[in-house]
XYZ file of C-alpha atoms in Angstrom:
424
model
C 114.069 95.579 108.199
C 112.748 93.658 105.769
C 111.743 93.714 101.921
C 109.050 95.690 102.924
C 110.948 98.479 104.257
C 113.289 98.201 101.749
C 110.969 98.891 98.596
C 109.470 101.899 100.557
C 112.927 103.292 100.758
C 113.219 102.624 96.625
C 109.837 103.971 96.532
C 110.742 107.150 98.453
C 114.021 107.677 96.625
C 112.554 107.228 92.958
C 109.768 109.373 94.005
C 111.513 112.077 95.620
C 115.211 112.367 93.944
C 115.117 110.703 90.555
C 111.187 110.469 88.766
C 110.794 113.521 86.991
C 107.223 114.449 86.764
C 106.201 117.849 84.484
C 102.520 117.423 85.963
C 102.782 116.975 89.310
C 99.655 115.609 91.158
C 96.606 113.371 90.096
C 97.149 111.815 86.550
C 94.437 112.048 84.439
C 92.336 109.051 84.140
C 92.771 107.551 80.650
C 91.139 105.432 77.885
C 93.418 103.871 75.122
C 91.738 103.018 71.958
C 94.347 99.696 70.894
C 92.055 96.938 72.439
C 89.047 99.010 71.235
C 89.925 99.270 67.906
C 93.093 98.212 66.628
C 94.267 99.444 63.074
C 90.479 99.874 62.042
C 89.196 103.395 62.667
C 88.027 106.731 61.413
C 87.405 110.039 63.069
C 83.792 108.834 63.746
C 84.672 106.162 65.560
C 87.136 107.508 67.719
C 84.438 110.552 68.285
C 82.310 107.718 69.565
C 84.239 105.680 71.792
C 85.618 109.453 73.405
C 81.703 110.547 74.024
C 81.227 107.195 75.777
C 84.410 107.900 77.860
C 83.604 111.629 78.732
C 80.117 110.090 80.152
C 81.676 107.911 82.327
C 84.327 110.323 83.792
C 87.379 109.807 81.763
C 89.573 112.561 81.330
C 92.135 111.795 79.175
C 91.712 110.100 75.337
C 95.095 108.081 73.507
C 94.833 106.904 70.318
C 97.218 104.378 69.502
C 98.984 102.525 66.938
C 97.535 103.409 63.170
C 97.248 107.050 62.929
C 100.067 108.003 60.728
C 101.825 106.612 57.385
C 100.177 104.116 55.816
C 99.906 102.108 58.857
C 97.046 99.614 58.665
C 98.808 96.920 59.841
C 102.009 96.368 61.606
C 103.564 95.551 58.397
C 104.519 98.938 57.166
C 104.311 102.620 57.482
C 106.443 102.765 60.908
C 108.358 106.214 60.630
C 105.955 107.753 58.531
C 105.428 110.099 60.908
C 102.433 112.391 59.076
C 98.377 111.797 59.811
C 96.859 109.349 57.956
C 94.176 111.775 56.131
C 92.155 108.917 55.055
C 91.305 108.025 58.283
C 91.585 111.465 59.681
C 90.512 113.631 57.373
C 91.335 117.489 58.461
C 94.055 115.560 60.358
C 94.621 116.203 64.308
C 93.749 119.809 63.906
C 90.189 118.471 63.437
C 89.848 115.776 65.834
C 91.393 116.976 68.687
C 88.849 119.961 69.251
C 86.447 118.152 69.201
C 87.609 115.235 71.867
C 88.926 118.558 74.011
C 85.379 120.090 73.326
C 84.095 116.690 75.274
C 86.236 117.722 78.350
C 88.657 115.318 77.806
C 92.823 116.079 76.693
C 94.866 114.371 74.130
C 97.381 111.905 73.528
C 99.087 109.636 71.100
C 101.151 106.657 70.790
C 104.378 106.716 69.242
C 107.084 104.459 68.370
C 110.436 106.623 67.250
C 113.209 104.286 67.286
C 111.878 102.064 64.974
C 110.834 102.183 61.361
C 109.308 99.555 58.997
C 111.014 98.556 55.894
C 107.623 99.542 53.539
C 107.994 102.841 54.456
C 108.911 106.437 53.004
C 111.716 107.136 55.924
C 113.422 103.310 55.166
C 113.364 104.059 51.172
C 114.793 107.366 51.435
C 117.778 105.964 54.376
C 118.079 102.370 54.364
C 121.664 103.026 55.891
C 119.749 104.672 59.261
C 119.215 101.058 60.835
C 120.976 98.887 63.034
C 122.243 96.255 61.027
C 125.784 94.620 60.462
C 127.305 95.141 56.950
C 126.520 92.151 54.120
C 123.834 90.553 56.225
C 120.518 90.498 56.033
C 118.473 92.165 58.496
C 116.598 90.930 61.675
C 113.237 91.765 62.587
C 110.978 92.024 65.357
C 107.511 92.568 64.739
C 108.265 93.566 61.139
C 110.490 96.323 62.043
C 114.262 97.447 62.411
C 115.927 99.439 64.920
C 116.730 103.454 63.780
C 120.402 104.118 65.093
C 120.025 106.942 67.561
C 123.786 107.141 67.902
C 123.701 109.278 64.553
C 122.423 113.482 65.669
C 121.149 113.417 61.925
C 118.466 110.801 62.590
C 117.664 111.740 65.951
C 117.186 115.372 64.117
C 114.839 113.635 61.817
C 112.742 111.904 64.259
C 112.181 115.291 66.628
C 111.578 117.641 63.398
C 108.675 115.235 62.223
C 106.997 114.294 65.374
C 107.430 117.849 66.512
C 105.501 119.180 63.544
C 102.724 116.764 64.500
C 102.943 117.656 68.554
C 102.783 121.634 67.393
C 99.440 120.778 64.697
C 96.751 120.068 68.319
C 97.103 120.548 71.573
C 98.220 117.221 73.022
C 99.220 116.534 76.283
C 100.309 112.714 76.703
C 103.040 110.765 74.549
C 103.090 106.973 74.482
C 106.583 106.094 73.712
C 106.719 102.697 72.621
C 109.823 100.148 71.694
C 108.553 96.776 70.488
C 111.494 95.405 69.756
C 115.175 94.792 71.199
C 117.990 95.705 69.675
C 119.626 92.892 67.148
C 122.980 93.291 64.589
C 124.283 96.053 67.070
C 125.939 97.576 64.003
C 126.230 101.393 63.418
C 127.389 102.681 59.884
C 128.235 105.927 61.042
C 131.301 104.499 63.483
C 134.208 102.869 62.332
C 134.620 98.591 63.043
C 136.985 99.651 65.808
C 134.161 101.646 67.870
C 131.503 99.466 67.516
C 131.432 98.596 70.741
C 130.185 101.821 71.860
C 126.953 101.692 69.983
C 124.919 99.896 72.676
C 125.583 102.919 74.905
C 125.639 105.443 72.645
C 122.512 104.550 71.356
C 120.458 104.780 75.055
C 122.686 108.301 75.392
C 120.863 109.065 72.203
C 117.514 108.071 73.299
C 117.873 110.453 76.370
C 118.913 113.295 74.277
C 115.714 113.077 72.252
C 113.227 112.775 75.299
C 115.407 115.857 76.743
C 114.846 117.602 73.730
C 110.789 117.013 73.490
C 110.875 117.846 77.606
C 112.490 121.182 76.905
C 110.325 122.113 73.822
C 106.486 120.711 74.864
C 107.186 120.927 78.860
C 103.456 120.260 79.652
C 103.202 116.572 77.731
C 103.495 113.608 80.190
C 105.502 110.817 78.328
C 104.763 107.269 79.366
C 107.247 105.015 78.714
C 106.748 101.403 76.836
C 108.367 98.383 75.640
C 106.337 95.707 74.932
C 105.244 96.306 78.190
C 107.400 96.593 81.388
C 110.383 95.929 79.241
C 111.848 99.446 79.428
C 111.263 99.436 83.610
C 114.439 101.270 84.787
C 115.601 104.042 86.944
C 117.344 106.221 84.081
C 114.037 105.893 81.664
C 111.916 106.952 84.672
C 114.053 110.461 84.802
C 112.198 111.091 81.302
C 109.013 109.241 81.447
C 108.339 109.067 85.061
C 104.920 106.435 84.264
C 105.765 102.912 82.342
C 102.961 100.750 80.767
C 103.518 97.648 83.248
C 103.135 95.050 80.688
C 101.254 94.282 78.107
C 99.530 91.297 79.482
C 96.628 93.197 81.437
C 94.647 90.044 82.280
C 93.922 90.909 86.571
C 95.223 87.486 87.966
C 98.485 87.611 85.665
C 98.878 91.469 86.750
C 99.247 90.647 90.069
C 102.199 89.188 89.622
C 103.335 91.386 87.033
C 103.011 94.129 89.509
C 103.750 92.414 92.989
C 107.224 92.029 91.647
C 107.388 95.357 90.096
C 107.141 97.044 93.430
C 110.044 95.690 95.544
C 112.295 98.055 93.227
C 109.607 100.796 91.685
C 106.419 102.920 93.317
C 102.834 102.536 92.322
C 102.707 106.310 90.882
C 105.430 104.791 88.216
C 103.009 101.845 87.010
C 100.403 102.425 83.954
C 97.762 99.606 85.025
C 94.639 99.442 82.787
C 91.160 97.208 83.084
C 90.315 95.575 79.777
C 87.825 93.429 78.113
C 87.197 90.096 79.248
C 87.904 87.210 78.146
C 91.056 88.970 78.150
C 93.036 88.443 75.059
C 95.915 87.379 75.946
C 95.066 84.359 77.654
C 90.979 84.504 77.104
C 90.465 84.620 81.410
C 87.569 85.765 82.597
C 87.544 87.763 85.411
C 84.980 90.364 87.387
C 85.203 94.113 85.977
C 84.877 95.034 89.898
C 88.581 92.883 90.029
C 89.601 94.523 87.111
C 89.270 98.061 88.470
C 90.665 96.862 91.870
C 93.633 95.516 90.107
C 94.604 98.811 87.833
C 94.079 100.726 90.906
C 97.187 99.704 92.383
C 98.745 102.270 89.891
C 98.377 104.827 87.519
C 94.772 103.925 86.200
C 92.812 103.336 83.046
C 91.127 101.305 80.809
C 91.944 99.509 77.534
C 88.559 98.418 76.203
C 85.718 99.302 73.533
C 83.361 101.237 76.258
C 80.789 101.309 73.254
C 80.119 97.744 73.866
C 79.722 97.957 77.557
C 75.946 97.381 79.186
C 74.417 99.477 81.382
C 75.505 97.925 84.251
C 78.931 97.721 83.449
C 78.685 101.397 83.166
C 77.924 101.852 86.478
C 80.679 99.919 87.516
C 82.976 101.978 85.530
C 81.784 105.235 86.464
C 82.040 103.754 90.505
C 85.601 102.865 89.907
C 86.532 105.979 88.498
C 84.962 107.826 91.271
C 86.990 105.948 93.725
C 90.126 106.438 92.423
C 89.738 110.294 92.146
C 89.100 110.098 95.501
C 91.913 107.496 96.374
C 94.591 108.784 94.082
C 96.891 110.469 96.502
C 96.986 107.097 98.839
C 97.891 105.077 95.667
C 100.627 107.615 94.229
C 101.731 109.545 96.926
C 101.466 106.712 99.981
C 103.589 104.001 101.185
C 103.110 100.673 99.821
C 102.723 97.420 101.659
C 102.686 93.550 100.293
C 100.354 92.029 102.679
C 100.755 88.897 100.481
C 102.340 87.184 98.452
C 99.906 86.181 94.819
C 98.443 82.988 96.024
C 95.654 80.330 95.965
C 93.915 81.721 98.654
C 94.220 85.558 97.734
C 96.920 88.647 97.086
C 96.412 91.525 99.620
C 97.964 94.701 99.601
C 97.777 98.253 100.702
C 98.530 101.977 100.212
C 98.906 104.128 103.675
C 99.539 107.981 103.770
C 102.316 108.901 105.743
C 100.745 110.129 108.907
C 99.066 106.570 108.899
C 95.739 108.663 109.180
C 94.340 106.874 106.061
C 94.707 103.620 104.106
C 93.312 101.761 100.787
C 93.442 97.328 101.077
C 92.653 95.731 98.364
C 92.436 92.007 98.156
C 92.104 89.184 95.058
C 91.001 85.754 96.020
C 92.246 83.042 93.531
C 89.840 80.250 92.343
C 87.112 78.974 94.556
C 87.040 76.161 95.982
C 84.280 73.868 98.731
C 83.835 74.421 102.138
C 86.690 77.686 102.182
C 88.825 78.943 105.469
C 87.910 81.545 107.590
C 90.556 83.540 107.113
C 91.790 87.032 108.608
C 94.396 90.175 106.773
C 96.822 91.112 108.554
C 97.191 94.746 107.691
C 100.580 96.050 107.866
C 102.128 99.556 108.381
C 98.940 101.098 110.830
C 99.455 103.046 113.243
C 98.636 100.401 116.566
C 97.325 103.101 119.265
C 95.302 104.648 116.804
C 91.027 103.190 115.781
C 90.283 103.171 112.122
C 87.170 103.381 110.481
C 86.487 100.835 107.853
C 84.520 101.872 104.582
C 82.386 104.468 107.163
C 80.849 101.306 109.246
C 82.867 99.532 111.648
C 85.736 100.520 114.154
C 88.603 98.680 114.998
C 92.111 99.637 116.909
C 94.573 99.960 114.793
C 96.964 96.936 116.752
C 94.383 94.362 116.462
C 94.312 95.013 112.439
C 97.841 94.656 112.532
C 98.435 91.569 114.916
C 94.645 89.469 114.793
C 93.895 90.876 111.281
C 90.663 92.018 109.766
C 87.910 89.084 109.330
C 87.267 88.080 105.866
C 84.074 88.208 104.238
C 83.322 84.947 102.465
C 84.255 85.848 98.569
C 82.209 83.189 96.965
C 82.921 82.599 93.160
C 86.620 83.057 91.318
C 88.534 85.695 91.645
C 86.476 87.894 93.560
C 88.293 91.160 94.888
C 87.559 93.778 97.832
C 88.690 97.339 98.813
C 89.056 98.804 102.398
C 89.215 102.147 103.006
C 90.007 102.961 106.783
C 90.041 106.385 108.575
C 91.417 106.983 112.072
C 88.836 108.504 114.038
């Protein structure tokens, strides 16, 4: 039946026999303080940015890469895995009151299967990397790979971020891998089983996200590698959300997640709005696009909301609202491609599976004189049935299908829409 049919199959599988999800029901809507701040913060100004947040509606607050060692930069301090006191002085046991006291949880980014060579952990066990005897290392990113085939440094890396989970009450990890593995070497086998160490070491990783599952059973762990690098079906049985990549500019993300979904459900895709021009490839694109596009999956933003205007607040706070109300269609729904990322636009939708209720959403591509008139088909109604469009207009649910819904002319690049139907 189709690609269609068969992604909603994958989707229904994942969903119902293999993601394992500790928090069952609406994610929390987050804020991740990277883009906002990099390496360069103190308590204050993470207090700030979370105040802004909590105003707008955002529930949950991550703070990212920096926080621990002597991590200023991404040159050092990775598996150093104590508070930075300097920058957060009382540690977590300080800050995170007061960000709960906002009405907003917790959560941290983490990178455990790496370490950096200026660090405490690398000094004390140089011998706990991946790396083949009498050469010299490879890095990524400034870093090596820890060798999670060995219990004793898998023991290490739970004892010390375990002691940090049990100091506040956080509820989200942010497991990151920025690197892939090089010099596939382990010095705790012998040369004639080094061929195991590729799967020994992912056995290894699963043993330590068992182990944190078991012991903190109320965290949500989102999965990352350099973005969407880690998207599988065996990570998803420990970290049933992935950060979809790390390119979160709208038009690329369509893409990005377009071809994500023939295999994996919207409910498994982090999908953030960030600043424009976005920095990855400095596009600008409309924050109302932005929040269409991260609604597709599990949303939240990735920006400094201190330096948003008043009526980019209101945008915000709208989008926010309209995904709490959404949510279940997005997460819980079947998905449909209506089109393929295009010149003219990328269309897709989310229907519930009575077909009672559906979420469109549409992207047009760059503008250009004297446009179409165009219709969307939408796929996957239910044709005897009349649906209510955004509360105005009625149509039957075979003419969506078959003639298609008449486009509004979307004037301007990359303008985006939502529809949210209702059978009467």
């Amino acid at each position: 039946c189709g690609f269609g049919n068969m992604s909603r199959q994958f989707h229904r599988a994942i969903m119902e026999h293999l993601r394992r999800d500790n928090r069952p029901g609406r994610k929390p809507v987050l804020v991740n303080s990277w883009e906002a701040a990099y390496f360069d913060f103190d308590s204050e100004k993470l207090l700030e940015l979370a105040g802004q947040a909590a105003e707008l509606g955002i529930e949950l607050f991550v703070l990212d890469d920096g926080w621990f060692g002597r991590r200023n930069s991404d040159l050092g301090g990775l598996g150093d895995w104590w508070v930075n006191r300097e920058k957060l002085p009382g540690g977590l046991e300080a800050l995170v009151p007061k960000i709960n006291a906002l009405g907003m949880e917790f959560g941290l980014w983490i990178e455990p299967e790496m370490v950096s060579e200026d660090s405490e952990l690398y000094r004390q066990h140089p011998d706990w990397v991946l790396c083949a005897p009498g050469r010299e290392p490879v890095r990524g990113r400034s870093q090596l790979v820890l060798d999670f085939t060995r219990e004793e440094v898998r023991d290490y890396i739970y004892r010390e971020i375990s002691r940090v989970l049990s100091s506040a009450n956080i509820s989200y990890l942010k497991w990151d891998m920025n690197r892939s593995l090089t010099q596939v070497w382990s010095a705790g086998l012998p040369a004639q089983r080094q061929g195991e160490v590729y799967h020994r070491y992912v056995l290894g990783v699963y043993e330590l996200l068992e182990r944190f599952h078991r012991d903190y059973p109320g965290i949500l762990i989102e999965g990352c590698s350099g973005g969407g690098g880690r998207f599988d079906a065996g990570m998803l049985y420990y970290t049933p959300q992935i950060w979809c990549s790390d390119n979160t500019d709208a038009i690329d993300r369509l893409s990005i997640q377009y071809g994500t979904s023939f295999a994996y459900p919207p409910c498994t895709m982090g999908a953030h709005v960030s600043a424009v021009p976005n920095e990855i490839n400095r596009r600008r694109t409309p924050l109302e696009t932005r929040g269409t596009v991260a609604m597709a999956g599990v949303f939240g933003y990735e920006m400094d909301l201190c330096k948003t205007s008043p009526e980019e607040r209101e945008i915000i706070a709208r989008q926010i609202c309209r995904y709490k109300e959404w949510w279940d269609l997005v997460e819980q729904g079947d998905y449909y491609r209506l089109s393929a990322p295009g010149e003219a636009f990328t269309a897709w939708a989310h229907i519930s599976r009575d077909k009672r209720r559906a979420l469109v959403s549409l992207v047009t591509g760059p503008t250009h004189a004297a446009p179409p008139f165009m219709n969307l088909r939408i796929s996957g109604l239910e044709p005897g049935l009349n649906y209510r469009i955004n509360g105005a207009e009625s149509f039957p649910g075979d003419l969506l299908m078959y003639a298609g819904y008449p486009l509004p002319l979307l004037l301007g690049d990359y303008q985006s829409m939502q529809l949210y139907l209702e059978a009467e």
